[in-house]
Short mmCIF file of C-alpha atoms in Angstrom, two decimals:
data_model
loop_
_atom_site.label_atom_id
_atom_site.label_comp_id
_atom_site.label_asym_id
_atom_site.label_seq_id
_atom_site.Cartn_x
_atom_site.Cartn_y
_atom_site.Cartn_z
CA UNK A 20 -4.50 -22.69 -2.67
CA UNK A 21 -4.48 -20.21 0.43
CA UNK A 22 -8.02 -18.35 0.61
CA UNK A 23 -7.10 -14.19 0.57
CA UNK A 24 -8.91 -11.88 1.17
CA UNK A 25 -8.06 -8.08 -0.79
CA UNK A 26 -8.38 -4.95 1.50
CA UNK A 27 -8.92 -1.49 -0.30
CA UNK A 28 -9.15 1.09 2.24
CA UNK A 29 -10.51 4.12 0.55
CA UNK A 30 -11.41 6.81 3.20
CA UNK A 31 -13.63 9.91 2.01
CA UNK A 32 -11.17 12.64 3.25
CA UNK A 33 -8.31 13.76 1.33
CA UNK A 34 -6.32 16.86 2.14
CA UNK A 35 -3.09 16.60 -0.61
CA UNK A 36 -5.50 15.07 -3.08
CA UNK A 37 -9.36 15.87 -2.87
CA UNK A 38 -11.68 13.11 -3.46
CA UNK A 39 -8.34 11.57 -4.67
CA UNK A 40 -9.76 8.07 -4.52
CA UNK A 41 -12.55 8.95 -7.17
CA UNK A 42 -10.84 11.41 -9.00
CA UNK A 43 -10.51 10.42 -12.42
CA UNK A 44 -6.99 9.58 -13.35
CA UNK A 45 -6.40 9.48 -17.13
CA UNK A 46 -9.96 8.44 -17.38
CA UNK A 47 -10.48 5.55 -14.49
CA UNK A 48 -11.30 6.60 -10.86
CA UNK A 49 -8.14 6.10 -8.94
CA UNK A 50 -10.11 3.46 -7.11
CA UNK A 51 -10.46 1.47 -9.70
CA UNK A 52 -6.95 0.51 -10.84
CA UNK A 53 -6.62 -1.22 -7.47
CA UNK A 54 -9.52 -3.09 -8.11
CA UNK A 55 -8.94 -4.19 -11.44
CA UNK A 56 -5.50 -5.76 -10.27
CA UNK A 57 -7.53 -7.37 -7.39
CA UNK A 58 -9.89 -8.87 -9.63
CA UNK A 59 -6.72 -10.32 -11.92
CA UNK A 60 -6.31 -12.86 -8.63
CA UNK A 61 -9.98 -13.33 -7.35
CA UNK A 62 -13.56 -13.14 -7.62
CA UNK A 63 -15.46 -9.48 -6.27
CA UNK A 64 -16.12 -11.98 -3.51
CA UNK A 65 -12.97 -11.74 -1.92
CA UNK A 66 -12.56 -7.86 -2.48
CA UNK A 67 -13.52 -5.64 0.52
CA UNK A 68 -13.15 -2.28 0.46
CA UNK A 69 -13.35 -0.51 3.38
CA UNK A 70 -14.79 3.59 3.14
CA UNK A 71 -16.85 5.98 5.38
CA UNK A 72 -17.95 7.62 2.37
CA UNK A 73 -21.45 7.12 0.26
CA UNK A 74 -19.89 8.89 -2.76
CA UNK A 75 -17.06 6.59 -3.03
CA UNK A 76 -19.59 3.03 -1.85
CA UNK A 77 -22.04 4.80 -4.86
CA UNK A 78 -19.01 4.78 -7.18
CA UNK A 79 -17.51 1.36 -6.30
CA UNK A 80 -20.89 -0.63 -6.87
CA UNK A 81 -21.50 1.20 -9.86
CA UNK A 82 -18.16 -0.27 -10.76
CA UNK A 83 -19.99 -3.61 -10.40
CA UNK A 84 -18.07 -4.05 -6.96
CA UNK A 85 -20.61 -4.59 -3.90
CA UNK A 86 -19.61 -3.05 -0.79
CA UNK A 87 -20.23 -5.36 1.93
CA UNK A 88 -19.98 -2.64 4.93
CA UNK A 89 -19.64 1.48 5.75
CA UNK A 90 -16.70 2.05 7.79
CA UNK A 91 -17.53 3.67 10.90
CA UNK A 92 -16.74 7.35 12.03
CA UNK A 93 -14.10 6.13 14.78
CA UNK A 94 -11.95 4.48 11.85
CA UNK A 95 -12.30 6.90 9.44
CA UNK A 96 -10.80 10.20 11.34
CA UNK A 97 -6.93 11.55 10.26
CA UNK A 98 -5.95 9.81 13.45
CA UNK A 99 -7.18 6.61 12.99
CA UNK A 100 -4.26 3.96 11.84
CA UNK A 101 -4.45 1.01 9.16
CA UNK A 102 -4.18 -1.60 11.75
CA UNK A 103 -7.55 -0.81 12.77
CA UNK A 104 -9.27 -1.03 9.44
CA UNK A 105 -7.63 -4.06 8.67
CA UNK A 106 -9.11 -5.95 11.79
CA UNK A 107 -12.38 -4.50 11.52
CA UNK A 108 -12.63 -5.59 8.12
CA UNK A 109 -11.47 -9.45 8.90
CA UNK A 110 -13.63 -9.44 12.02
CA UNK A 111 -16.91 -8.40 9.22
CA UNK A 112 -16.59 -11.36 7.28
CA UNK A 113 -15.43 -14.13 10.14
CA UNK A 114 -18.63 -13.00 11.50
CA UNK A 115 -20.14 -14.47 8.40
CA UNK A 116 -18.08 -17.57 8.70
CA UNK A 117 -15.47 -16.04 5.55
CA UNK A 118 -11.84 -17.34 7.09
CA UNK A 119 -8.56 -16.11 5.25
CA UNK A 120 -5.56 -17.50 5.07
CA UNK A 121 -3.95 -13.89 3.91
CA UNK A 122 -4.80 -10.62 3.41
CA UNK A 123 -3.16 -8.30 0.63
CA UNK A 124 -3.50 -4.65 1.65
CA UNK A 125 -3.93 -2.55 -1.81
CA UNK A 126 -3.73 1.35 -1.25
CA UNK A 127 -5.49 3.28 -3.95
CA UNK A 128 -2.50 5.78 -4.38
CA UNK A 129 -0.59 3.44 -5.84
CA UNK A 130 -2.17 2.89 -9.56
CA UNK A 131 1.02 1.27 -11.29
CA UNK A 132 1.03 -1.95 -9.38
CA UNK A 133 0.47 -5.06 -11.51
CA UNK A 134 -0.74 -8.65 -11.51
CA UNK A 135 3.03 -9.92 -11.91
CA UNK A 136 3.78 -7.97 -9.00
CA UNK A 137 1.12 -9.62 -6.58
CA UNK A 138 1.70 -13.06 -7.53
CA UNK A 139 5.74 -12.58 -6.94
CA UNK A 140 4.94 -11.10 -3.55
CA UNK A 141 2.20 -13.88 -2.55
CA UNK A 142 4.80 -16.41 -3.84
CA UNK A 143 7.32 -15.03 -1.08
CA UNK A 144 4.41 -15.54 1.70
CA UNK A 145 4.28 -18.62 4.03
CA UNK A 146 2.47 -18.68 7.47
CA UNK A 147 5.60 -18.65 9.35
CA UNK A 148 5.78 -14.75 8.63
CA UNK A 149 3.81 -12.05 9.42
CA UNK A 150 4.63 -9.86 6.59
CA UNK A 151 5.76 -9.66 2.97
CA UNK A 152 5.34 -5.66 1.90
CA UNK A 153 7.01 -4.03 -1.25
CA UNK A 154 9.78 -1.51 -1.26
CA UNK A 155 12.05 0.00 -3.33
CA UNK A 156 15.54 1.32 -3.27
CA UNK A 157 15.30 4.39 -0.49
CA UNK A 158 15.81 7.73 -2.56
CA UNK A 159 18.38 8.83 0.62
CA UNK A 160 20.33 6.41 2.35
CA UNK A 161 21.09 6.92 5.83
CA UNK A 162 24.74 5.90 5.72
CA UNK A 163 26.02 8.48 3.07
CA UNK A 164 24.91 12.06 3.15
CA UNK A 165 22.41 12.08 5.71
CA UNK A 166 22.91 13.55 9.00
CA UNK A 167 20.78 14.31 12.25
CA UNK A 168 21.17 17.41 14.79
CA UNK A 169 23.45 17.26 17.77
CA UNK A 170 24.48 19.10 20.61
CA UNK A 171 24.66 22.87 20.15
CA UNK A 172 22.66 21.99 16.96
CA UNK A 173 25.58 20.56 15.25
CA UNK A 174 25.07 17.90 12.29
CA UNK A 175 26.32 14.36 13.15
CA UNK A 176 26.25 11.84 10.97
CA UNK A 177 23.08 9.71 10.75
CA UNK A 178 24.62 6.36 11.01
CA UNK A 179 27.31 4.55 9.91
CA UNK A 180 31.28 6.38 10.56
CA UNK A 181 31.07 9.37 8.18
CA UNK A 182 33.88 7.81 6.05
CA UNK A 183 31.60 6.39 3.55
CA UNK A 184 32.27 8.74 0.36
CA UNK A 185 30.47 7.13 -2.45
CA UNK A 186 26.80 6.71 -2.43
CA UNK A 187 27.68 3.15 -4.14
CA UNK A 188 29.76 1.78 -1.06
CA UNK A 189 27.13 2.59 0.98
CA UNK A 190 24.93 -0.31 1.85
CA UNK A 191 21.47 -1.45 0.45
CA UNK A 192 18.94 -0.08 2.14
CA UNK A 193 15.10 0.21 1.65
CA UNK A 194 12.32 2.00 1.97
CA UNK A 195 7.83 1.13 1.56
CA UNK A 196 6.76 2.09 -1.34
CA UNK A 197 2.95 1.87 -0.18
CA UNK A 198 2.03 -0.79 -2.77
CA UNK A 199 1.60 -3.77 -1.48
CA UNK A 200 1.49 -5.70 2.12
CA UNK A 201 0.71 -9.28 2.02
CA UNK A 202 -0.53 -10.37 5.78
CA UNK A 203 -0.84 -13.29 8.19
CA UNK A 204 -4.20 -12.51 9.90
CA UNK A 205 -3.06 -14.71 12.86
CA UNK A 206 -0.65 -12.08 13.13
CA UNK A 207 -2.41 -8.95 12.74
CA UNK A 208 -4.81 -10.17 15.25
CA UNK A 209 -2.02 -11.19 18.22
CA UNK A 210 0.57 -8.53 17.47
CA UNK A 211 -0.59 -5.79 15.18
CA UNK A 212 1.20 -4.50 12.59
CA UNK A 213 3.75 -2.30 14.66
CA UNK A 214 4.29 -5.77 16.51
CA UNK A 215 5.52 -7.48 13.43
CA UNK A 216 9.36 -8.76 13.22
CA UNK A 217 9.50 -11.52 10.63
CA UNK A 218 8.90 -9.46 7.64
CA UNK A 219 10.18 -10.12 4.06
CA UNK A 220 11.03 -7.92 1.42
CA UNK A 221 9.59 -7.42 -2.35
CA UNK A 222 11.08 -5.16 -4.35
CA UNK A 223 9.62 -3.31 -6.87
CA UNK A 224 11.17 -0.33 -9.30
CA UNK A 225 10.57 3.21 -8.91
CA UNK A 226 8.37 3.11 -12.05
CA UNK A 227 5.86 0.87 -10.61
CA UNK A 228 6.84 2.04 -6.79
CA UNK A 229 4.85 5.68 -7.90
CA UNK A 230 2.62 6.72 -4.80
CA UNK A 231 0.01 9.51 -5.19
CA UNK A 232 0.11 12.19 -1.68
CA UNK A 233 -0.11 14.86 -3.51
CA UNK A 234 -1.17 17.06 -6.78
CA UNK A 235 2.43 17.31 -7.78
CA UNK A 236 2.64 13.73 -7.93
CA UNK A 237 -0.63 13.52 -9.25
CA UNK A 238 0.18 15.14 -12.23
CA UNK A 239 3.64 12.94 -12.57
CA UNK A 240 1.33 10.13 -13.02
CA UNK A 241 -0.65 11.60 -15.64
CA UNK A 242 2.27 12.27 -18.04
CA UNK A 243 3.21 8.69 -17.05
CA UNK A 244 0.15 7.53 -18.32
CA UNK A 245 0.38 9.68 -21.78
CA UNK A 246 3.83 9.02 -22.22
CA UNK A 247 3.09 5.53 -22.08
CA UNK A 248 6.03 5.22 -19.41
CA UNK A 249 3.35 2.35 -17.71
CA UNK A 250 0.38 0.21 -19.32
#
């Protein structure tokens, strides 16, 4: 069985969503429903989550979770990019002699994600890619209804010839939903996540797909929760 290693990034600031990765939704810190579906595939061991912030390390070991690093300041700023995180996480434990064969990037904001839905994305992964991330059915697609601006700030249309009429003869297209990116390290490490090209598709439902930015869909969440709309 391949050895992976879970990534949580969880960085202290939050502008759409204060403290959003400790903030208590429907009674569990958001953090924690991304490390509950971690733990459904691995031991703590293999769980890293990466913060800058003391509240959140305080709130993830009293979790029962030990945090094996702080994130420093130069990777935790509204500039810095996930590629970045990712390596300096791997690099922390090959450092200690821990080798993966994958790593499955888990972003908090994205509660509804289940154990099904990790295994049938890890299923899809073989070291001859360098990427198997989730998606869902784009909410506008660019070949019906959607439209750039062109000279003398005219629309034109986005792609395709304009004759497409029906949203349904359109074709297929998709969009991240932010769930779930399962990774070759050799990859990350020798092209970098914009470099990828061989990347494979899992597709999830918009139900699941839900992706907290801001209160608004915070609160969507909630009444998804009460509603019992997801477990």
């Amino acid at each position: 069985m391949s050895k992976v290693l879970f990534i949580i990034p969880a960085r202290g600031g939050s502008k759409g969503i204060p403290h959003k990765n400790i903030k208590e939704l429907c009674g569990k810190p958001l953090i924690t429903y991304s490390i509950d579906v971690a733990r459904q595939i691995v031991s703590d061991e293999n769980i890293c989550v990466s913060t800058d912030d003391d509240e959140i390390i305080r709130m993830v070991e009293s979790y029962g979770l030990s945090v094996g690093f702080k994130r420093p300041d130069y990777l935790s700023t509204d500039q810095a990019g996930t590629n970045g995180v990712l390596l300096h996480a791997l690099d922390f434990y090959e450092k200690q002699g821990h080798f993966f064969d994958v790593l499955i990037l888990l972003q908090p904001t994205s509660p509804f994600r289940k154990v099904i839905h990790l295994k049938e994305a890890l299923a899809l992964y073989d070291s001859s890619i360098d990427m198997v991330v989730s998606v869902k059915e784009a909410a506008t697609n660019p070949y019906y209804n959607s439209f750039e601006e062109g000279k003398e700030g005219l629309l034109t249309v986005s792609k395709g010839d304009g004759k497409i009429e029906r949203r349904q003869d359109a074709p297929k297209v998709w969009e991240f939903n932010g769930s779930i990116y399962v990774i070759n390290p050799t990859s990350l490490k020798e092209k970098g996540l914009s470099g990828f090209t061989r990347i494979k598709k899992y597709e999830m439902d918009d139900i699941h797909s839900v992706d907290l930015d801001t209160m608004f869909d915070w609160k969507i969440a909630e009444l998804m929760l009460k509603e019992k709309m997801v477990e």
